[in-house]
């Protein structure tokens, strides 16, 4: 999601990873509006919806993911949107021009980022979260509380322990039903997670388990077929477990490793996960997993919206949440896995780089 594009600050050209000329100059044949319908790993061919059959020596599957849909009564009404593509954002932007009451289903990062744009645009915003706190799946209670307070201070109404059971309206959504409660809404945005697009790989006989299963070289279970991005389930040697990540950094870094290995390289994908989220004027940058820690160390001032929380396990850094603190984020990436003195880490007078030695 480009918050700047959703808010209208940036044009579409800022959203694309590369301009069309980049691909033209490198003889890359980009075919948009075409769907791959089948992969024949024996013949090493790919069939498309345009009727073409393309041969390959090496194949990369980067099918990404799609939003989970609210399959409940009234879910087909106009005015209910999901956010994944440029067309999705365009639809939300257009609806925001006339909307008054925006209801966001899901209190994760996507939902809260959209909430920040809608609230800053002067709309009445309600966030509905089925768990007991927002961001429950991805961060600690303290960070959830910080962002809960941030949004409510901007006029956002957050309802936790709330499950959406249906939508009401004549052709267009007018209300969101939560049990015996009805909430006015002329624009609804669903942000309840994603589903990896693994069907194509599965049909081709490629191993799938919570994503397309790849090794540390981005190779699938079938020779000469690689995969990268949201659709993959990959091993992380640094964390010591398999992951399926939904982030831009993972997609880009994993793709670079896959491309190198498809060209005969021997690169291993071993990166500490990191992510970011822009809400209002705050940039949250995250390293690792806060859930891996057993100790929290606060550095900075929460009241000033400029701080970092370091998560330690047995004295070693295993995660960082940095709010408007890019230096803490950058050094935090380097501190990952290192033993640190919590007192020095918390002391604002301590030069963080001194903890690297």
Short mmCIF file of C-alpha atoms in Angstrom, two decimals, residues 18-28:
data_model
loop_
_atom_site.label_atom_id
_atom_site.label_comp_id
_atom_site.label_asym_id
_atom_site.label_seq_id
_atom_site.Cartn_x
_atom_site.Cartn_y
_atom_site.Cartn_z
CA UNK A 18 10.31 0.54 -12.11
CA UNK A 19 9.22 2.71 -15.05
CA UNK A 20 8.32 0.91 -18.32
CA UNK A 21 11.55 2.15 -19.92
CA UNK A 22 13.58 0.12 -17.41
CA UNK A 23 12.19 -3.11 -18.84
CA UNK A 24 12.31 -1.94 -22.46
CA UNK A 25 16.01 -1.11 -22.13
CA UNK A 26 16.71 -4.63 -20.84
CA UNK A 27 14.63 -6.54 -23.39
CA UNK A 28 12.18 -7.72 -20.74
#
